[in-house]
Amino acid sequence: MVIKPRIRGFICTTAHPRGCAAHVNGQIEYIRSAGPIDAGVKNALVVGCSGGYGLASRIVAAAGCGADTLGVSLEKPPSSKRTATAGWYNNLAFEEAVDGYARTLDGDAFSDELKADAVEAIRNDMGKLDLLVYSLASPVRRHPRTGFLHRSALKPLGETLRMKSLNVDKGEVIEVALEPGTEDDIANTVAVMGGEDWEMWIDALAEADLLAPGFRTLAFTYLGSDLTWPIYWEGTLGKAKEDVDRAAAAITRRLAHLGGSARVASLKAVVTQASSAIPVVSLYMALLFRIMKERGLHEDCIRHIYRLYATQLATGATQRLDEAGRIRVDDVELSEPIQGEVKRRWGVVATENIAELGDLPGFREDFLKIFGFGLAGVDYEEDLDPALGRDVR
Ligand code: NAD
């Protein structure tokens, strides 16, 4: 089949196997050319490894630190009629391209079964872990103890929020009215995107005695600026991220006997499957990218995560921590000159001037790249088997 992007709102229902491979290989090449990082990471587990910040974290661990990696993700394989999801192709490309051990477990990271499979793989193939990067972003979680299916909500709290947003398809600046979340929405979002599952991973690995002395674990958060606070940090998602902060402290106590630590790292806004679903944030990102590119300060996923490892995780690095103990690599995005200009443009941005003020083409390009479209050197007219090299299941 000739594979073209099929976009439905903020999701693309097709993915290009060669394009995804080119995207992954480009990131690996970037890390190889950026130079090795001595971070004492020999064995790493990345939960949420198939896209966005998790994939970048796995690539830096393997190609930058020379680590063996186990990845966990929830992706769909191809059939004779449908392409796989992008992450499925990404995992395949990653496993083929890196040196050393690289295995991916596809399944529900929230389940006890998947955790048991990971424990077995680590015990049999890797030995003890030095690093666990927890980079899950999911709309739902079936709780392993209660069986309840929690659905997260992307909602403000308090009053109806009226704010500018972006219709990326049409290139229109619109006003959205977002109804506030309820106590149930908060509880469900905390259950899905909060820190409990991260703690469960650490418990499962610690009980199996698979954590090396000095073991470190990271989870990611987004603090953002006061422009995005009403929908993010002060909304249902912010409550979940507060719970991730709580979990970091609890896990650090649990790791004391190993001299280990758990940190939350606050990252920059980038276009991923998860972030493109958040209203308001799309318009913020279009303005932010334009300004950061104009000033030569823009970072994509892989460049940002390289900086995280090279400046914050490398042996001997002095970490930039905030008062809550989080690692801050969102410093450039949140710096006064950048935020001052984003706010000035936010006040005046409209459909008529988004082309001058924002970076809609850059946003769309990043979005398509997630699904393997728009990569240089890929023949998008090629008639391909979507299973490319793997049996159709
Ligand atoms: P993403 O959508 O690109 O990746 C999510 C990953 O989670 C994928 O690998 C997916 O397969 C996996 N996943 C989802 N449900 C799963 C399940 N049940 N079992 C196993 N795997 C599952 O997301 P992202 O934007 O890279 O987000 C990762 C983390 O980074 C999140 O904590 C997010 O809040 C944080 N973060 C993102 C941004 C941003 O701008 N994108 C900024 C700061 C922090």
Short mmCIF file of C-alpha atoms and ligand atoms in Angstrom, two decimals:
data_model
loop_
_atom_site.label_atom_id
_atom_site.label_comp_id
_atom_site.label_asym_id
_atom_site.label_seq_id
_atom_site.Cartn_x
_atom_site.Cartn_y
_atom_site.Cartn_z
CA MET A 1 0.00 0.00 0.00
CA VAL A 2 1.04 3.63 -0.54
CA ILE A 3 0.87 5.12 2.94
CA LYS A 4 -0.39 8.68 3.37
CA PRO A 5 -1.17 10.60 6.56
CA ARG A 6 -4.81 10.31 7.62
CA ILE A 7 -5.39 12.97 10.25
CA ARG A 8 -8.42 12.96 12.58
CA GLY A 9 -8.29 15.94 14.93
CA PHE A 10 -5.09 15.59 16.94
CA ILE A 11 -4.34 12.02 15.89
CA CYS A 12 -2.98 10.53 12.69
CA THR A 13 -4.41 7.05 12.12
CA THR A 14 -1.65 5.91 9.77
CA ALA A 15 2.13 5.71 10.26
CA HIS A 16 4.92 5.28 7.73
CA PRO A 17 7.39 2.46 8.54
CA ARG A 18 10.30 3.92 6.59
CA GLY A 19 9.55 7.44 7.79
CA CYS A 20 9.43 6.31 11.44
CA ALA A 21 12.74 4.49 10.93
CA ALA A 22 14.26 7.62 9.38
CA HIS A 23 13.01 9.68 12.34
CA VAL A 24 14.54 7.27 14.89
CA ASN A 25 17.78 6.90 12.93
CA GLY A 26 18.12 10.68 12.64
CA GLN A 27 17.85 10.96 16.43
CA ILE A 28 20.41 8.20 16.96
CA GLU A 29 22.81 9.90 14.51
CA TYR A 30 22.39 13.19 16.33
CA ILE A 31 23.36 11.57 19.65
CA ARG A 32 26.33 9.78 18.11
CA SER A 33 27.59 13.07 16.68
CA ALA A 34 26.90 14.99 19.91
CA GLY A 35 29.34 12.72 21.73
CA PRO A 36 29.25 10.14 24.51
CA ILE A 37 28.00 10.89 28.01
CA ASP A 38 29.55 9.32 31.09
CA ALA A 39 26.52 8.93 33.35
CA GLY A 40 27.31 5.51 34.83
CA VAL A 41 24.28 4.00 33.09
CA LYS A 42 24.87 0.41 31.99
CA ASN A 43 21.33 -0.94 32.22
CA ALA A 44 18.28 1.23 31.72
CA LEU A 45 14.53 0.58 31.69
CA VAL A 46 12.32 3.10 29.90
CA VAL A 47 8.60 2.88 30.57
CA GLY A 48 6.81 4.67 27.72
CA CYS A 49 9.73 4.12 25.33
CA SER A 50 8.13 4.30 21.90
CA GLY A 51 7.66 8.01 21.28
CA GLY A 52 8.31 11.54 22.46
CA TYR A 53 10.45 12.03 25.55
CA GLY A 54 10.59 8.31 26.41
CA LEU A 55 12.01 7.36 23.01
CA ALA A 56 14.52 10.21 23.23
CA SER A 57 15.53 9.04 26.74
CA ARG A 58 16.06 5.51 25.48
CA ILE A 59 18.10 6.73 22.51
CA VAL A 60 20.37 8.85 24.72
CA ALA A 61 20.78 5.97 27.22
CA ALA A 62 21.76 3.55 24.43
CA ALA A 63 23.60 5.69 21.87
CA GLY A 64 24.94 8.32 24.27
CA CYS A 65 25.69 6.31 27.45
CA GLY A 66 26.23 2.92 25.80
CA ALA A 67 23.53 1.29 27.96
CA ASP A 68 21.59 -1.88 27.36
CA THR A 69 17.91 -0.99 27.40
CA LEU A 70 14.58 -2.62 28.04
CA GLY A 71 11.63 -0.60 26.80
CA VAL A 72 7.93 -0.83 27.63
CA SER A 73 5.20 0.65 25.47
CA LEU A 74 1.63 0.08 24.32
CA GLU A 75 1.58 0.01 20.54
CA LYS A 76 -0.35 -1.80 17.84
CA PRO A 77 1.31 -4.11 15.30
CA PRO A 78 0.39 -3.85 11.60
CA SER A 79 -2.14 -6.02 9.79
CA SER A 80 -2.33 -6.62 6.06
CA LYS A 81 -4.74 -3.68 5.78
CA ARG A 82 -3.60 -1.27 8.48
CA THR A 83 -0.28 0.23 9.34
CA ALA A 84 1.11 -0.31 12.81
CA THR A 85 1.12 2.63 15.22
CA ALA A 86 4.15 4.88 14.90
CA GLY A 87 5.64 3.67 18.18
CA TRP A 88 5.63 0.07 16.97
CA TYR A 89 7.77 1.06 13.96
CA ASN A 90 9.93 3.25 16.20
CA ASN A 91 10.68 0.35 18.54
CA LEU A 92 11.62 -1.89 15.63
CA ALA A 93 13.92 0.75 14.12
CA PHE A 94 15.53 1.42 17.51
CA GLU A 95 16.20 -2.27 18.17
CA GLU A 96 17.79 -2.65 14.73
CA ALA A 97 19.95 0.46 14.90
CA VAL A 98 21.57 0.44 18.33
CA ASP A 99 24.50 -1.64 19.50
CA GLY A 100 24.00 -3.75 22.59
CA TYR A 101 20.92 -5.31 24.11
CA ALA A 102 17.62 -3.69 23.19
CA ARG A 103 14.33 -5.41 23.81
CA THR A 104 10.83 -3.98 23.94
CA LEU A 105 7.83 -5.35 25.79
CA ASP A 106 4.58 -4.23 24.27
CA GLY A 107 1.66 -4.30 26.66
CA ASP A 108 -0.06 -2.46 29.48
CA ALA A 109 2.63 -0.99 31.75
CA PHE A 110 0.00 -0.49 34.47
CA SER A 111 -0.62 -4.24 34.77
CA ASP A 112 1.07 -6.66 37.19
CA GLU A 113 1.64 -9.09 34.29
CA LEU A 114 3.74 -6.65 32.27
CA LYS A 115 5.77 -5.73 35.35
CA ALA A 116 6.42 -9.44 35.99
CA ASP A 117 7.54 -9.89 32.35
CA ALA A 118 9.91 -6.93 32.70
CA VAL A 119 11.35 -8.31 35.95
CA GLU A 120 11.99 -11.64 34.23
CA ALA A 121 13.63 -10.02 31.19
CA ILE A 122 15.87 -7.82 33.36
CA ARG A 123 16.86 -10.74 35.60
CA ASN A 124 17.61 -13.08 32.68
CA ASP A 125 19.18 -10.68 30.19
CA MET A 126 20.51 -7.58 31.94
CA GLY A 127 21.35 -7.79 35.63
CA LYS A 128 20.67 -4.86 37.93
CA LEU A 129 19.28 -1.54 36.68
CA ASP A 130 21.10 1.79 37.06
CA LEU A 131 18.30 3.90 35.63
CA LEU A 132 14.54 3.81 35.17
CA VAL A 133 12.96 6.58 33.11
CA TYR A 134 9.22 6.72 33.64
CA SER A 135 7.72 8.51 30.63
CA LEU A 136 4.18 7.20 30.32
CA ALA A 137 1.46 9.39 28.92
CA SER A 138 -1.88 7.65 28.75
CA PRO A 139 -5.53 8.63 28.70
CA VAL A 140 -6.63 5.55 30.69
CA ARG A 141 -5.43 3.12 33.36
CA ARG A 142 -6.99 -0.10 34.52
CA HIS A 143 -6.05 -0.24 38.17
CA PRO A 144 -4.29 -3.55 38.88
CA ARG A 145 -5.79 -3.88 42.37
CA THR A 146 -9.41 -2.77 41.85
CA GLY A 147 -9.86 -3.53 38.13
CA PHE A 148 -11.44 -0.07 37.74
CA LEU A 149 -10.80 1.70 34.42
CA HIS A 150 -9.78 5.28 35.23
CA ARG A 151 -10.05 7.91 32.49
CA SER A 152 -7.99 11.05 32.82
CA ALA A 153 -9.48 14.46 32.04
CA LEU A 154 -7.75 17.51 30.58
CA LYS A 155 -9.77 20.14 32.39
CA PRO A 156 -9.31 23.40 34.27
CA LEU A 157 -10.51 23.67 37.87
CA GLY A 158 -12.79 26.22 39.45
CA GLU A 159 -14.65 28.10 36.72
CA THR A 160 -15.27 27.65 33.01
CA LEU A 161 -12.04 28.64 31.29
CA ARG A 162 -12.29 30.80 28.17
CA MET A 163 -8.98 31.03 26.38
CA LYS A 164 -7.41 31.32 22.99
CA SER A 165 -6.46 28.07 21.32
CA LEU A 166 -5.43 26.85 17.89
CA ASN A 167 -7.25 24.75 15.34
CA VAL A 168 -4.10 23.24 13.86
CA ASP A 169 -5.89 21.72 10.81
CA LYS A 170 -7.47 24.98 9.74
CA GLY A 171 -4.75 27.29 11.05
CA GLU A 172 -7.36 29.29 12.96
CA VAL A 173 -6.97 30.99 16.31
CA ILE A 174 -10.18 30.23 18.18
CA GLU A 175 -11.62 30.76 21.65
CA VAL A 176 -12.40 27.63 23.60
CA ALA A 177 -14.66 27.35 26.64
CA LEU A 178 -13.51 24.50 28.86
CA GLU A 179 -15.78 23.25 31.62
CA PRO A 180 -14.10 22.73 34.99
CA GLY A 181 -13.24 19.25 36.21
CA THR A 182 -15.04 17.61 39.14
CA GLU A 183 -13.55 15.86 42.18
CA ASP A 184 -14.00 12.61 40.24
CA ASP A 185 -12.07 14.00 37.28
CA ILE A 186 -9.22 14.94 39.62
CA ALA A 187 -9.18 11.51 41.28
CA ASN A 188 -9.24 9.71 37.92
CA THR A 189 -6.51 11.90 36.41
CA VAL A 190 -4.33 11.39 39.48
CA ALA A 191 -4.93 7.63 39.18
CA VAL A 192 -3.81 7.63 35.52
CA MET A 193 -1.08 10.29 35.35
CA GLY A 194 -0.05 10.51 39.02
CA GLY A 195 2.84 8.72 40.70
CA GLU A 196 1.30 5.49 42.01
CA ASP A 197 2.27 3.34 39.02
CA TRP A 198 5.85 4.70 39.10
CA GLU A 199 6.00 3.56 42.76
CA MET A 200 4.60 0.15 41.80
CA TRP A 201 7.36 -0.28 39.21
CA ILE A 202 10.01 0.54 41.80
CA ASP A 203 8.40 -1.85 44.32
CA ALA A 204 8.33 -4.69 41.78
CA LEU A 205 11.99 -4.13 40.82
CA ALA A 206 13.17 -3.66 44.42
CA GLU A 207 11.37 -6.81 45.56
CA ALA A 208 13.14 -8.73 42.80
CA ASP A 209 16.46 -7.19 43.95
CA LEU A 210 17.09 -5.69 40.51
CA LEU A 211 18.17 -2.18 41.54
CA ALA A 212 21.92 -1.49 41.51
CA PRO A 213 23.62 0.60 44.22
CA GLY A 214 23.21 4.29 43.31
CA PHE A 215 20.14 3.44 41.16
CA ARG A 216 18.36 6.54 39.83
CA THR A 217 14.87 7.03 38.50
CA LEU A 218 13.28 9.97 36.70
CA ALA A 219 9.71 10.93 35.84
CA PHE A 220 8.79 13.94 33.72
CA THR A 221 6.60 16.92 34.42
CA TYR A 222 5.61 20.14 32.74
CA LEU A 223 5.35 23.26 34.87
CA GLY A 224 4.96 25.80 32.07
CA SER A 225 4.25 29.51 32.42
CA ASP A 226 1.27 31.40 33.80
CA LEU A 227 -0.20 31.33 30.27
CA THR A 228 -0.67 27.56 30.42
CA TRP A 229 -1.23 27.21 34.17
CA PRO A 230 -5.06 27.45 33.94
CA ILE A 231 -5.25 24.37 31.68
CA TYR A 232 -2.19 22.51 32.91
CA TRP A 233 -0.54 23.13 36.26
CA GLU A 234 -3.70 24.48 37.94
CA GLY A 235 -5.96 21.94 36.21
CA THR A 236 -6.63 18.22 36.63
CA LEU A 237 -3.29 17.32 35.03
CA GLY A 238 -1.41 19.56 37.47
CA LYS A 239 -2.99 17.65 40.36
CA ALA A 240 -1.65 14.43 38.84
CA LYS A 241 1.79 15.99 38.43
CA GLU A 242 1.72 17.12 42.10
CA ASP A 243 1.18 13.46 42.92
CA VAL A 244 4.27 12.57 40.84
CA ASP A 245 6.24 15.01 43.05
CA ARG A 246 4.86 13.19 46.11
CA ALA A 247 5.88 9.84 44.63
CA ALA A 248 9.45 11.08 43.95
CA ALA A 249 9.92 11.81 47.65
CA ALA A 250 8.40 8.46 48.66
CA ILE A 251 10.59 6.54 46.19
CA THR A 252 13.74 8.38 47.31
CA ARG A 253 13.01 7.22 50.89
CA ARG A 254 12.52 3.67 49.56
CA LEU A 255 15.91 3.84 47.77
CA ALA A 256 17.90 5.24 50.72
CA HIS A 257 19.61 1.91 51.50
CA LEU A 258 20.98 1.84 47.93
CA GLY A 259 22.11 5.46 47.91
CA GLY A 260 19.59 5.90 45.10
CA SER A 261 17.31 8.77 44.17
CA ALA A 262 14.08 9.57 42.39
CA ARG A 263 13.71 12.93 40.68
CA VAL A 264 11.05 14.66 38.68
CA ALA A 265 12.51 16.53 35.71
CA SER A 266 10.57 19.51 34.40
CA LEU A 267 10.89 19.57 30.63
CA LYS A 268 10.23 21.96 27.76
CA ALA A 269 7.03 21.90 25.70
CA VAL A 270 7.45 19.83 22.52
CA VAL A 271 4.98 18.35 20.03
CA THR A 272 4.19 14.73 20.91
CA GLN A 273 1.08 12.57 20.63
CA ALA A 274 0.26 13.43 24.23
CA SER A 275 0.90 17.19 24.12
CA SER A 276 -0.92 17.84 20.85
CA ALA A 277 -4.13 16.70 22.58
CA ILE A 278 -4.02 19.52 25.15
CA PRO A 279 -6.13 22.57 24.21
CA VAL A 280 -4.50 26.02 24.53
CA VAL A 281 -1.02 24.42 24.69
CA SER A 282 -0.98 24.04 20.87
CA LEU A 283 -1.25 27.83 20.39
CA TYR A 284 1.30 28.44 23.14
CA MET A 285 3.72 26.03 21.43
CA ALA A 286 3.24 27.65 17.99
CA LEU A 287 4.24 31.03 19.48
CA LEU A 288 7.01 29.60 21.66
CA PHE A 289 8.69 27.67 18.82
CA ARG A 290 8.75 30.74 16.57
CA ILE A 291 10.40 32.84 19.26
CA MET A 292 12.88 30.17 20.34
CA LYS A 293 13.82 29.51 16.69
CA GLU A 294 14.21 33.24 15.97
CA ARG A 295 16.69 33.39 18.86
CA GLY A 296 18.50 30.14 18.00
CA LEU A 297 17.35 28.55 21.28
CA HIS A 298 14.86 25.95 20.07
CA GLU A 299 15.30 22.32 21.14
CA ASP A 300 13.35 19.33 19.86
CA CYS A 301 12.81 16.17 21.95
CA ILE A 302 16.20 14.61 21.30
CA ARG A 303 18.25 17.79 21.80
CA HIS A 304 16.39 18.56 25.02
CA ILE A 305 16.90 15.07 26.46
CA TYR A 306 20.55 15.09 25.42
CA ARG A 307 20.96 18.28 27.49
CA LEU A 308 19.14 16.61 30.41
CA TYR A 309 21.59 13.70 30.44
CA ALA A 310 24.73 15.69 29.59
CA THR A 311 24.22 18.50 32.09
CA GLN A 312 22.08 16.92 34.84
CA LEU A 313 22.74 13.16 34.91
CA ALA A 314 26.40 12.98 33.86
CA THR A 315 28.88 11.88 36.49
CA GLY A 316 29.99 14.89 38.51
CA ALA A 317 27.25 17.19 37.15
CA THR A 318 25.85 19.86 39.46
CA GLN A 319 22.11 19.49 39.10
CA ARG A 320 19.88 22.51 38.66
CA LEU A 321 17.17 21.75 41.24
CA ASP A 322 14.23 23.89 42.30
CA GLU A 323 12.85 24.26 45.84
CA ALA A 324 10.77 21.09 45.37
CA GLY A 325 13.87 19.10 44.37
CA ARG A 326 12.92 18.86 40.68
CA ILE A 327 15.55 18.93 37.95
CA ARG A 328 14.90 21.99 35.78
CA VAL A 329 15.74 21.89 32.09
CA ASP A 330 12.80 24.11 31.17
CA ASP A 331 14.94 27.11 32.14
CA VAL A 332 15.32 28.42 28.58
CA GLU A 333 11.60 28.15 27.75
CA LEU A 334 10.64 29.84 31.00
CA SER A 335 13.31 32.56 30.90
CA GLU A 336 12.02 36.13 31.12
CA PRO A 337 12.99 37.24 27.58
CA ILE A 338 11.22 34.24 26.00
CA GLN A 339 8.12 34.38 28.20
CA GLY A 340 7.87 38.17 27.90
CA GLU A 341 7.71 37.84 24.11
CA VAL A 342 5.28 34.87 24.19
CA LYS A 343 2.94 36.92 26.39
CA ARG A 344 3.18 40.00 24.17
CA ARG A 345 2.28 37.91 21.11
CA TRP A 346 -0.43 35.98 22.99
CA GLY A 347 -2.25 39.26 23.61
CA VAL A 348 -2.50 40.10 19.90
CA VAL A 349 -2.43 36.74 18.10
CA ALA A 350 -5.40 36.03 15.79
CA THR A 351 -6.06 33.96 12.66
CA GLU A 352 -4.95 36.91 10.48
CA ASN A 353 -1.47 37.22 12.03
CA ILE A 354 -0.65 33.68 13.25
CA ALA A 355 1.58 33.25 10.17
CA GLU A 356 3.83 36.15 11.28
CA LEU A 357 3.68 35.58 15.05
CA GLY A 358 3.70 31.80 15.33
CA ASP A 359 5.33 28.75 13.84
CA LEU A 360 2.35 26.82 12.53
CA PRO A 361 4.42 25.11 9.77
CA GLY A 362 6.96 23.97 12.39
CA PHE A 363 4.17 22.65 14.63
CA ARG A 364 2.58 20.75 11.72
CA GLU A 365 5.94 19.40 10.58
CA ASP A 366 6.75 18.08 14.08
CA PHE A 367 3.26 16.54 14.31
CA LEU A 368 3.62 14.71 10.99
CA LYS A 369 7.13 13.52 11.86
CA ILE A 370 5.74 11.72 14.92
CA PHE A 371 3.94 9.45 12.45
CA GLY A 372 6.88 9.19 10.06
CA PHE A 373 5.74 11.72 7.46
CA GLY A 374 7.78 14.57 5.98
CA LEU A 375 11.21 12.97 6.57
CA ALA A 376 13.89 13.77 4.01
CA GLY A 377 15.02 10.88 1.81
CA VAL A 378 11.85 8.79 2.24
CA ASP A 379 9.91 7.86 -0.91
CA TYR A 380 6.31 8.48 0.12
CA GLU A 381 5.00 7.09 -3.20
CA GLU A 382 6.53 3.66 -2.57
CA ASP A 383 4.11 0.77 -2.49
CA LEU A 384 4.93 -0.93 0.81
CA ASP A 385 3.97 -3.88 2.93
CA PRO A 386 3.00 -2.22 6.26
CA ALA A 387 4.53 -5.21 8.08
CA LEU A 388 7.97 -4.49 6.57
CA GLY A 389 10.14 -7.40 7.56
CA ARG A 390 7.91 -8.70 10.34
CA ASP A 391 5.15 -11.27 10.03
CA VAL A 392 1.70 -9.77 9.87
CA ARG A 393 0.00 -10.76 13.08
P1 NAD B 1 4.05 10.37 24.15
O1 NAD B 1 2.60 10.33 23.83
O2 NAD B 1 4.98 10.77 23.05
O3 NAD B 1 4.54 8.92 24.69
C1 NAD B 1 3.80 8.19 25.62
C2 NAD B 1 4.39 6.80 25.78
O4 NAD B 1 3.59 6.08 26.74
C3 NAD B 1 4.38 5.94 24.50
O5 NAD B 1 5.56 5.18 24.46
C4 NAD B 1 3.20 5.00 24.72
O6 NAD B 1 3.28 3.75 24.03
C5 NAD B 1 3.30 4.79 26.21
N1 NAD B 1 2.07 4.29 26.83
C6 NAD B 1 0.87 4.90 26.94
N2 NAD B 1 0.02 4.11 27.63
C7 NAD B 1 0.70 2.99 27.97
C8 NAD B 1 0.39 1.82 28.70
N3 NAD B 1 -0.82 1.61 29.25
N4 NAD B 1 1.33 0.85 28.82
C9 NAD B 1 2.57 1.01 28.27
N5 NAD B 1 2.94 2.13 27.60
C10 NAD B 1 2.01 3.08 27.45
O7 NAD B 1 4.20 11.29 25.43
P2 NAD B 1 5.26 12.43 25.88
O8 NAD B 1 4.70 13.76 25.52
O9 NAD B 1 6.62 12.05 25.50
O10 NAD B 1 5.09 12.33 27.47
C11 NAD B 1 5.95 11.58 28.31
C12 NAD B 1 6.07 12.27 29.65
O11 NAD B 1 6.70 13.55 29.46
C13 NAD B 1 4.73 12.56 30.34
O12 NAD B 1 4.88 12.39 31.72
C14 NAD B 1 4.50 14.03 30.02
O13 NAD B 1 3.66 14.68 30.97
C15 NAD B 1 5.93 14.55 30.11
N6 NAD B 1 6.16 15.87 29.47
C16 NAD B 1 5.79 16.08 28.18
C17 NAD B 1 5.99 17.34 27.62
C18 NAD B 1 5.59 17.64 26.20
O14 NAD B 1 5.59 18.82 25.81
N7 NAD B 1 5.28 16.64 25.39
C19 NAD B 1 6.57 18.37 28.38
C20 NAD B 1 6.98 18.10 29.69
C21 NAD B 1 6.76 16.84 30.23
#
